[in-house]
Short mmCIF file of C-alpha atoms and ligand atoms in Angstrom, two decimals:
data_model
loop_
_atom_site.label_atom_id
_atom_site.label_comp_id
_atom_site.label_asym_id
_atom_site.label_seq_id
_atom_site.Cartn_x
_atom_site.Cartn_y
_atom_site.Cartn_z
CA MET A 1 -9.18 220.78 138.21
CA GLN A 2 -5.73 221.03 139.78
CA GLY A 3 -2.66 222.00 137.78
CA ILE A 4 0.20 219.67 136.95
CA TYR A 5 2.58 221.06 139.62
CA THR A 6 -0.03 220.52 142.33
CA LYS A 7 -0.82 217.02 141.08
CA ALA A 8 2.88 216.09 140.97
CA VAL A 9 3.29 217.09 144.63
CA HIS A 10 0.02 215.80 146.08
CA ALA A 11 -1.63 213.15 143.90
CA GLY A 12 -1.70 209.65 145.33
CA GLU A 13 -0.18 210.63 148.65
CA GLU A 14 -1.74 211.47 152.02
CA PRO A 15 -0.28 211.82 155.49
CA ASP A 16 0.03 208.34 157.00
CA PRO A 17 -3.18 207.65 158.98
CA THR A 18 -1.39 205.82 161.82
CA SER A 19 1.50 208.26 162.50
CA GLY A 20 0.72 211.44 160.55
CA ALA A 21 4.02 211.03 158.65
CA LEU A 22 3.95 213.41 155.68
CA SER A 23 6.33 211.41 153.52
CA THR A 24 4.65 208.21 152.29
CA PRO A 25 6.04 205.37 154.45
CA ILE A 26 8.06 202.59 152.84
CA TYR A 27 5.96 199.53 153.63
CA GLN A 28 8.92 197.15 153.62
CA THR A 29 6.93 193.96 153.93
CA ASN A 30 6.22 191.05 151.64
CA ALA A 31 2.99 189.86 153.31
CA TYR A 32 0.08 191.26 155.37
CA LEU A 33 -1.91 189.99 158.35
CA PHE A 34 -5.21 188.26 157.58
CA PRO A 35 -7.44 189.05 160.58
CA THR A 36 -9.25 185.72 160.09
CA PRO A 37 -8.87 182.66 157.80
CA GLU A 38 -12.13 183.66 156.09
CA GLU A 39 -10.78 187.16 155.36
CA GLY A 40 -7.57 185.61 153.94
CA ALA A 41 -9.59 183.38 151.61
CA ARG A 42 -11.79 186.33 150.62
CA ARG A 43 -8.82 188.55 149.73
CA ILE A 44 -7.15 185.82 147.66
CA ALA A 45 -10.39 185.11 145.81
CA ALA A 46 -11.12 188.83 145.22
CA GLU A 47 -7.83 189.14 143.34
CA GLY A 48 -6.58 192.54 144.40
CA GLU A 49 -8.94 193.83 147.09
CA GLY A 50 -7.23 193.90 150.49
CA TRP A 51 -3.49 193.50 150.95
CA VAL A 52 -2.19 189.97 150.52
CA TYR A 53 1.32 189.75 149.16
CA THR A 54 3.67 192.43 147.76
CA ARG A 55 4.07 190.62 144.41
CA TRP A 56 0.58 191.83 143.55
CA GLY A 57 0.18 194.91 145.73
CA ASN A 58 1.86 197.10 148.36
CA PRO A 59 0.74 200.42 149.90
CA THR A 60 3.91 202.33 148.88
CA VAL A 61 3.73 200.94 145.36
CA ALA A 62 0.01 201.83 145.28
CA ALA A 63 0.81 205.48 146.07
CA LEU A 64 3.14 205.56 143.05
CA GLU A 65 0.42 203.94 140.94
CA ARG A 66 -2.14 206.58 141.97
CA LYS A 67 0.29 209.43 141.26
CA ILE A 68 1.21 208.30 137.73
CA ALA A 69 -2.43 207.47 136.92
CA THR A 70 -3.36 211.06 137.88
CA LEU A 71 -0.51 212.66 135.94
CA GLU A 72 -1.27 210.63 132.79
CA GLY A 73 -5.03 211.17 133.15
CA GLY A 74 -5.75 207.43 133.35
CA GLU A 75 -8.22 205.50 135.50
CA ALA A 76 -5.59 203.24 137.08
CA ALA A 77 -1.94 202.23 136.95
CA LEU A 78 0.34 199.30 137.70
CA ALA A 79 3.99 199.55 138.72
CA ALA A 80 6.55 197.04 137.44
CA SER A 81 10.14 196.16 138.29
CA SER A 82 11.52 197.93 135.19
CA GLY A 83 10.40 199.59 131.98
CA MET A 84 10.86 196.25 130.22
CA GLY A 85 8.76 194.63 132.97
CA ALA A 86 6.01 197.18 132.25
CA ILE A 87 6.19 196.70 128.47
CA SER A 88 6.21 192.89 128.62
CA THR A 89 3.40 192.85 131.19
CA ALA A 90 1.26 195.19 129.04
CA LEU A 91 1.90 193.26 125.81
CA LEU A 92 1.31 189.84 127.34
CA THR A 93 -1.95 191.08 128.85
CA LEU A 94 -3.17 192.13 125.39
CA ALA A 95 -1.69 189.47 123.07
CA ALA A 96 -1.35 185.70 122.94
CA GLY A 97 0.18 183.13 120.60
CA GLY A 98 -0.97 183.73 117.03
CA ASP A 99 -1.34 187.50 117.49
CA HIS A 100 0.58 190.20 115.67
CA ILE A 101 1.97 193.62 116.65
CA VAL A 102 2.86 196.62 114.48
CA ALA A 103 5.60 198.84 115.92
CA PRO A 104 7.88 201.71 114.80
CA HIS A 105 11.35 200.69 113.67
CA THR A 106 12.88 203.24 116.00
CA VAL A 107 12.20 202.02 119.50
CA TYR A 108 14.44 201.37 122.49
CA GLY A 109 16.77 198.45 121.63
CA GLY A 110 15.41 196.28 124.44
CA THR A 111 11.86 196.75 123.19
CA HIS A 112 12.97 195.84 119.66
CA HIS A 113 14.67 192.70 120.98
CA LEU A 114 11.63 191.72 123.05
CA MET A 115 9.37 191.99 119.99
CA ALA A 116 11.79 190.59 117.39
CA SER A 117 13.35 187.73 119.38
CA GLU A 118 11.55 186.90 122.65
CA LEU A 119 7.82 187.27 121.90
CA PRO A 120 8.06 185.12 118.73
CA LYS A 121 8.98 182.20 121.07
CA MET A 122 5.42 182.58 122.39
CA GLY A 123 3.98 182.88 118.90
CA ILE A 124 3.59 186.68 118.95
CA GLU A 125 5.08 188.30 115.84
CA THR A 126 5.93 191.97 115.21
CA THR A 127 6.28 193.97 112.00
CA PHE A 128 8.49 197.04 112.34
CA VAL A 129 7.76 199.98 110.06
CA ASP A 130 8.75 203.59 109.60
CA ALA A 131 5.77 204.84 111.60
CA THR A 132 6.50 208.49 110.81
CA ASP A 133 4.35 207.75 107.74
CA PRO A 134 0.92 206.43 108.87
CA GLU A 135 0.48 204.70 105.50
CA ASN A 136 3.29 202.27 106.35
CA VAL A 137 1.46 201.38 109.56
CA GLU A 138 -1.85 200.87 107.78
CA GLU A 139 -0.19 198.58 105.22
CA ALA A 140 1.43 196.45 107.93
CA VAL A 141 -1.88 195.65 109.67
CA ARG A 142 -2.93 192.03 109.17
CA GLU A 143 -5.98 189.95 110.03
CA ASN A 144 -4.34 188.80 113.29
CA THR A 145 -2.91 192.20 114.36
CA ARG A 146 -3.93 193.01 117.94
CA ILE A 147 -1.62 195.82 119.04
CA LEU A 148 -0.40 199.04 117.49
CA TYR A 149 2.66 200.02 119.52
CA ILE A 150 4.04 203.58 119.58
CA GLU A 151 7.19 205.13 121.03
CA THR A 152 7.38 208.88 120.46
CA PRO A 153 9.80 210.60 120.54
CA GLY A 154 11.66 207.43 119.53
CA ASN A 155 14.87 206.21 121.11
CA PRO A 156 17.51 207.21 119.99
CA ASN A 157 16.91 209.41 116.93
CA LEU A 158 13.83 211.29 118.16
CA ASP A 159 11.46 210.22 115.38
CA ILE A 160 8.00 211.61 116.09
CA VAL A 161 4.92 209.45 115.46
CA ASP A 162 1.51 211.08 114.93
CA ILE A 163 -0.41 209.69 117.91
CA ALA A 164 -3.86 210.83 116.71
CA ALA A 165 -3.28 209.25 113.28
CA MET A 166 -2.23 205.98 114.95
CA VAL A 167 -5.35 205.97 117.12
CA GLU A 168 -7.48 206.46 114.01
CA ILE A 169 -5.86 203.46 112.27
CA ALA A 170 -6.24 201.37 115.42
CA LYS A 171 -9.93 202.24 115.76
CA GLU A 172 -10.58 201.36 112.15
CA HIS A 173 -9.00 197.91 112.57
CA GLY A 174 -10.06 197.21 116.18
CA LEU A 175 -6.49 197.27 117.57
CA HIS A 176 -5.27 198.08 121.06
CA THR A 177 -2.84 201.01 121.18
CA VAL A 178 0.12 201.04 123.57
CA ALA A 179 2.35 204.14 123.80
CA ASP A 180 5.76 204.35 125.46
CA ASN A 181 5.76 207.89 126.91
CA THR A 182 9.21 207.66 128.54
CA PHE A 183 10.92 210.43 126.52
CA ALA A 184 8.05 212.93 126.69
CA THR A 185 6.71 212.22 130.19
CA PRO A 186 3.12 213.17 131.11
CA ILE A 187 4.31 216.75 131.47
CA LEU A 188 4.85 217.16 127.72
CA GLN A 189 2.44 214.68 126.15
CA ASN A 190 -0.67 212.75 127.23
CA PRO A 191 -1.33 209.86 124.82
CA LEU A 192 -4.47 208.75 126.73
CA ALA A 193 -6.09 212.13 126.00
CA LEU A 194 -5.47 211.47 122.30
CA GLY A 195 -7.29 208.13 122.50
CA VAL A 196 -4.43 205.69 123.22
CA ASP A 197 -5.51 202.72 125.38
CA VAL A 198 -2.38 202.03 127.43
CA VAL A 199 0.68 204.12 128.35
CA VAL A 200 3.94 202.54 129.49
CA HIS A 201 7.06 204.17 130.96
CA SER A 202 10.51 203.31 132.00
CA ALA A 203 10.16 205.08 135.37
CA THR A 204 13.93 204.55 135.68
CA LYS A 205 14.24 207.69 133.55
CA TYR A 206 12.47 211.06 134.00
CA LEU A 207 9.81 209.89 136.48
CA GLY A 208 12.47 208.87 139.01
CA GLY A 209 14.86 211.40 137.56
CA HIS A 210 17.88 210.91 139.82
CA GLY A 211 19.58 207.87 138.31
CA ASP A 212 19.11 205.73 141.41
CA ALA A 213 16.28 203.26 140.70
CA VAL A 214 14.97 200.90 138.02
CA ALA A 215 11.18 200.75 137.63
CA GLY A 216 8.32 200.81 135.13
CA VAL A 217 4.65 201.79 135.06
CA ILE A 218 1.57 200.98 132.99
CA VAL A 219 -1.46 203.30 132.88
CA GLY A 220 -4.85 202.41 131.43
CA SER A 221 -8.47 201.64 132.21
CA GLU A 222 -9.50 200.16 135.54
CA ASP A 223 -10.45 196.90 133.81
CA PHE A 224 -7.20 196.59 131.89
CA ILE A 225 -5.02 197.29 134.94
CA LYS A 226 -7.01 194.82 137.04
CA LYS A 227 -6.53 192.15 134.40
CA ALA A 228 -2.79 192.90 134.02
CA ARG A 229 -2.33 192.73 137.80
CA SER A 230 -4.27 189.53 138.39
CA THR A 231 -2.86 187.61 135.40
CA VAL A 232 0.55 188.63 133.99
CA LEU A 233 1.99 190.68 136.87
CA ARG A 234 0.91 188.16 139.45
CA HIS A 235 2.16 185.10 137.58
CA PHE A 236 5.14 186.34 135.54
CA GLY A 237 6.07 188.41 138.59
CA ALA A 238 7.75 191.61 137.30
CA SER A 239 6.65 193.42 140.48
CA LEU A 240 8.21 196.55 141.95
CA GLY A 241 9.62 196.60 145.48
CA PRO A 242 8.49 199.28 147.97
CA PHE A 243 11.86 201.04 148.31
CA GLU A 244 12.21 201.57 144.55
CA ALA A 245 8.58 202.72 144.44
CA TRP A 246 9.37 205.29 147.12
CA LEU A 247 12.37 206.63 145.20
CA ILE A 248 10.27 207.05 142.05
CA LEU A 249 7.42 208.61 144.05
CA ARG A 250 9.79 211.18 145.54
CA GLY A 251 11.29 211.95 142.15
CA MET A 252 7.87 212.50 140.61
CA GLN A 253 7.09 215.34 143.02
CA THR A 254 9.55 217.53 141.08
CA LEU A 255 8.83 216.08 137.62
CA PRO A 256 7.27 219.23 136.06
CA LEU A 257 10.13 221.45 137.27
CA ARG A 258 12.78 219.06 136.04
CA VAL A 259 11.20 218.41 132.65
CA GLU A 260 10.82 222.15 132.04
CA ARG A 261 14.52 222.67 132.76
CA HIS A 262 15.60 219.56 130.79
CA SER A 263 13.70 220.98 127.82
CA THR A 264 15.17 224.51 127.92
CA ASN A 265 18.68 223.09 128.44
CA ALA A 266 18.27 220.61 125.56
CA LEU A 267 17.03 223.33 123.20
CA ALA A 268 20.07 225.49 124.03
CA VAL A 269 22.43 222.52 123.50
CA ALA A 270 20.68 221.52 120.26
CA GLN A 271 20.97 225.07 118.88
CA PHE A 272 24.64 225.19 119.83
CA LEU A 273 25.37 221.82 118.20
CA GLU A 274 23.47 222.74 115.04
CA GLY A 275 25.68 225.79 114.59
CA HIS A 276 28.94 223.92 115.29
CA PRO A 277 31.32 223.43 112.35
CA LYS A 278 32.24 219.89 113.48
CA VAL A 279 28.60 218.72 113.67
CA GLU A 280 26.92 217.22 110.62
CA ARG A 281 23.35 216.89 111.86
CA VAL A 282 21.28 217.32 115.04
CA PHE A 283 18.06 215.42 115.80
CA TYR A 284 15.90 217.40 118.22
CA PRO A 285 12.13 217.84 117.74
CA GLY A 286 12.37 221.44 119.00
CA LEU A 287 14.58 222.50 116.07
CA PRO A 288 12.78 223.73 112.92
CA SER A 289 15.21 221.46 110.98
CA HIS A 290 13.61 218.33 112.53
CA PRO A 291 11.47 216.69 109.82
CA GLN A 292 8.46 216.45 112.17
CA HIS A 293 8.92 219.73 114.01
CA ALA A 294 5.39 220.88 113.13
CA LEU A 295 3.86 217.61 114.38
CA ALA A 296 5.96 217.75 117.56
CA LYS A 297 4.70 221.30 118.18
CA ARG A 298 1.14 220.10 117.78
CA GLN A 299 1.32 217.04 119.98
CA MET A 300 3.88 218.03 122.66
CA ARG A 301 3.93 221.02 125.05
CA SER A 302 7.71 221.28 124.81
CA PHE A 303 10.37 218.99 123.34
CA GLY A 304 12.11 217.26 126.24
CA GLY A 305 15.69 216.61 127.26
CA MET A 306 16.80 214.05 124.66
CA LEU A 307 18.70 214.78 121.46
CA SER A 308 21.15 213.03 119.19
CA PHE A 309 23.72 214.22 116.69
CA GLU A 310 26.28 213.09 114.15
CA VAL A 311 29.73 214.63 113.87
CA ARG A 312 31.40 215.25 110.52
CA SER A 313 34.12 212.72 109.65
CA GLY A 314 32.17 209.79 111.08
CA ILE A 315 32.29 207.24 113.83
CA LYS A 316 35.96 207.59 114.88
CA ALA A 317 35.46 211.31 115.45
CA GLY A 318 32.30 210.51 117.43
CA GLU A 319 34.23 208.11 119.66
CA GLU A 320 36.80 210.83 120.22
CA VAL A 321 34.03 213.22 121.39
CA MET A 322 32.82 210.61 123.90
CA ARG A 323 36.42 210.12 125.11
CA ARG A 324 37.04 213.87 125.51
CA VAL A 325 33.94 215.01 127.41
CA ARG A 326 34.52 215.79 131.09
CA LEU A 327 31.18 217.01 132.48
CA CYS A 328 28.95 214.84 130.28
CA THR A 329 29.03 211.27 131.62
CA LEU A 330 29.58 208.32 129.28
CA ALA A 331 26.81 205.91 130.28
CA VAL A 332 23.52 204.42 129.11
CA SER A 333 20.15 205.35 130.68
CA LEU A 334 18.62 208.81 130.42
CA GLY A 335 16.44 211.33 132.22
CA ASP A 336 18.99 211.75 135.01
CA VAL A 337 19.84 215.08 136.68
CA ARG A 338 23.30 214.74 135.13
CA THR A 339 24.01 214.92 131.40
CA LEU A 340 24.61 211.45 129.93
CA ILE A 341 26.27 210.76 126.59
CA SER A 342 26.10 207.43 124.78
CA HIS A 343 26.67 205.69 121.47
CA PRO A 344 23.49 203.81 120.43
CA ALA A 345 25.17 201.65 117.74
CA SER A 346 27.46 200.01 120.32
CA MET A 347 25.33 200.40 123.46
CA THR A 348 21.48 200.59 123.60
CA HIS A 349 21.14 199.29 120.00
CA ALA A 350 24.29 197.09 119.84
CA PRO A 351 24.31 194.23 117.28
CA ASN A 352 23.39 191.59 119.90
CA ILE A 353 20.26 193.64 120.71
CA VAL A 354 19.22 195.02 117.28
CA PRO A 355 20.77 193.50 114.12
CA ARG A 356 23.11 196.00 112.41
CA GLU A 357 21.18 196.20 109.14
CA GLU A 358 17.87 196.73 110.92
CA ARG A 359 19.41 199.49 113.02
CA ARG A 360 20.82 201.24 109.96
CA ALA A 361 17.52 200.86 108.08
CA ALA A 362 15.79 202.56 111.04
CA GLY A 363 18.01 205.60 110.50
CA ILE A 364 20.17 204.97 113.57
CA GLY A 365 23.58 205.71 112.07
CA ASP A 366 26.91 204.15 113.10
CA GLY A 367 28.19 207.55 114.25
CA LEU A 368 25.05 208.77 116.05
CA ILE A 369 25.72 210.16 119.53
CA ARG A 370 22.86 210.44 122.01
CA LEU A 371 22.67 213.08 124.74
CA SER A 372 20.35 213.06 127.71
CA VAL A 373 20.69 216.71 128.63
CA GLY A 374 20.78 217.14 132.41
CA LEU A 375 20.01 219.93 134.82
CA GLU A 376 23.46 221.52 134.94
CA ASP A 377 23.96 225.11 133.72
CA PRO A 378 23.51 224.95 129.95
CA SER A 379 26.64 227.07 129.50
CA ASP A 380 28.69 224.38 131.27
CA ILE A 381 27.24 221.55 129.15
CA ILE A 382 27.89 223.58 125.99
CA ALA A 383 31.46 224.46 127.05
CA ASP A 384 32.18 220.77 127.69
CA LEU A 385 30.84 219.68 124.29
CA ASP A 386 32.67 222.56 122.59
CA GLN A 387 36.06 221.58 124.04
CA ALA A 388 35.42 217.92 123.12
CA LEU A 389 34.41 218.80 119.54
CA LEU A 390 37.28 221.22 119.01
CA GLY A 391 39.71 218.50 120.10
CA ILE A 392 38.76 216.02 117.38
N1 LCS B 401 11.38 202.45 126.99
C1 LCS B 401 12.30 203.34 126.62
C2 LCS B 401 11.91 204.45 125.68
C3 LCS B 401 13.61 203.24 127.11
O1 LCS B 401 14.50 204.14 126.72
C4 LCS B 401 13.94 202.16 127.98
C5 LCS B 401 15.31 201.97 128.50
C6 LCS B 401 12.94 201.24 128.32
C7 LCS B 401 11.66 201.42 127.82
C8 LCS B 401 13.19 200.09 129.23
O2 LCS B 401 13.25 200.56 130.54
P1 LCS B 401 14.07 199.87 131.73
O3 LCS B 401 13.68 198.44 131.74
O4 LCS B 401 15.52 200.06 131.42
O5 LCS B 401 13.63 200.62 132.93
N2 LCS B 401 16.27 202.77 127.90
C9 LCS B 401 17.56 202.74 128.13
C10 LCS B 401 18.48 203.50 127.41
O6 LCS B 401 18.23 204.22 126.45
N3 LCS B 401 19.70 203.33 127.91
O7 LCS B 401 19.68 202.41 128.92
C11 LCS B 401 18.32 201.97 129.13
#
């Protein structure tokens, strides 16, 4: 069995059989030649065997799908035009009108909005709970519950959900489990190995890693991926283009190296912030002060590049920190080579995305600042934060 560095470089990719090109070619085409009318009819009827149309399959996109399937330890994968495209495609493949989802109350704001405001228009309801306590999840399960959704670590306050405990509850009640593995990446955590059915990612983040593409992926069983491709992907159409697929594919070759460095940098920054007189609280699963540090140690290999913190003297002081940083970049998104700083309450979880009271109830405070720690020298990131904090 190959190691993770070898898989990241080689899985899913082979020298191009026609030219010998080592880098996977960008098959910039929307359609493919049918050698005969009969073969065209056969490929359309077979739903997915033989190239037809890039909305439901493309050789560059397929290389990305093979690579992420290998890294996550899944049978198959499907690429989508964004993380939200992956999440909506996965959920709509598993649920229909009348069905119910249970999800953690700390999830990416867009995911919360999808479940709280968009899916109900199709008759799919979601109950959000504090999933750090499995009992809350168990209590929320109803007769019509179909999906137990997990996002761990959670965006933006790094709540950790016990994946094995969730799988146990799901098995008991016959639910499908879907885990968003964006923050951890397959390098740090493999939900499928713990019994989860489907993994989703915003590939925009660590998988791509360079802040230059928007994409998503779904990993699961051969049957599930085939169904998702031939029904929801094909007819709702959240398909990924070949150029974006190529960017993500290239990024993934260095994923283990980057995630290792993101993790050591984030731990150094978290330790610095925790000791800073102007900082009230730091949320980082790698710190012993994190309420689920022991669980994180059990279920993750390391703790990743994301952290959040609150400064003393509240939201105004937090805004001042975001105004004063010079190296850290004020922007949404995460998982980039550069350090990104953002304010969840007014950005990823703004009131038009997640209602204020729900956000506060989920423990996402008004003054919370989120850091996606990049690959710069940790001493430079720390010096930048120090000068910003000392100025407030
Ligand atoms: N899942 C997680 C955990 C995310 O953080 C995001 C986006 C998504 C799914 C959706 O992925 P997308 O469609 O953007 O590729 N998170 C963002 C964030 O925290 N800031 O900007 C986007």
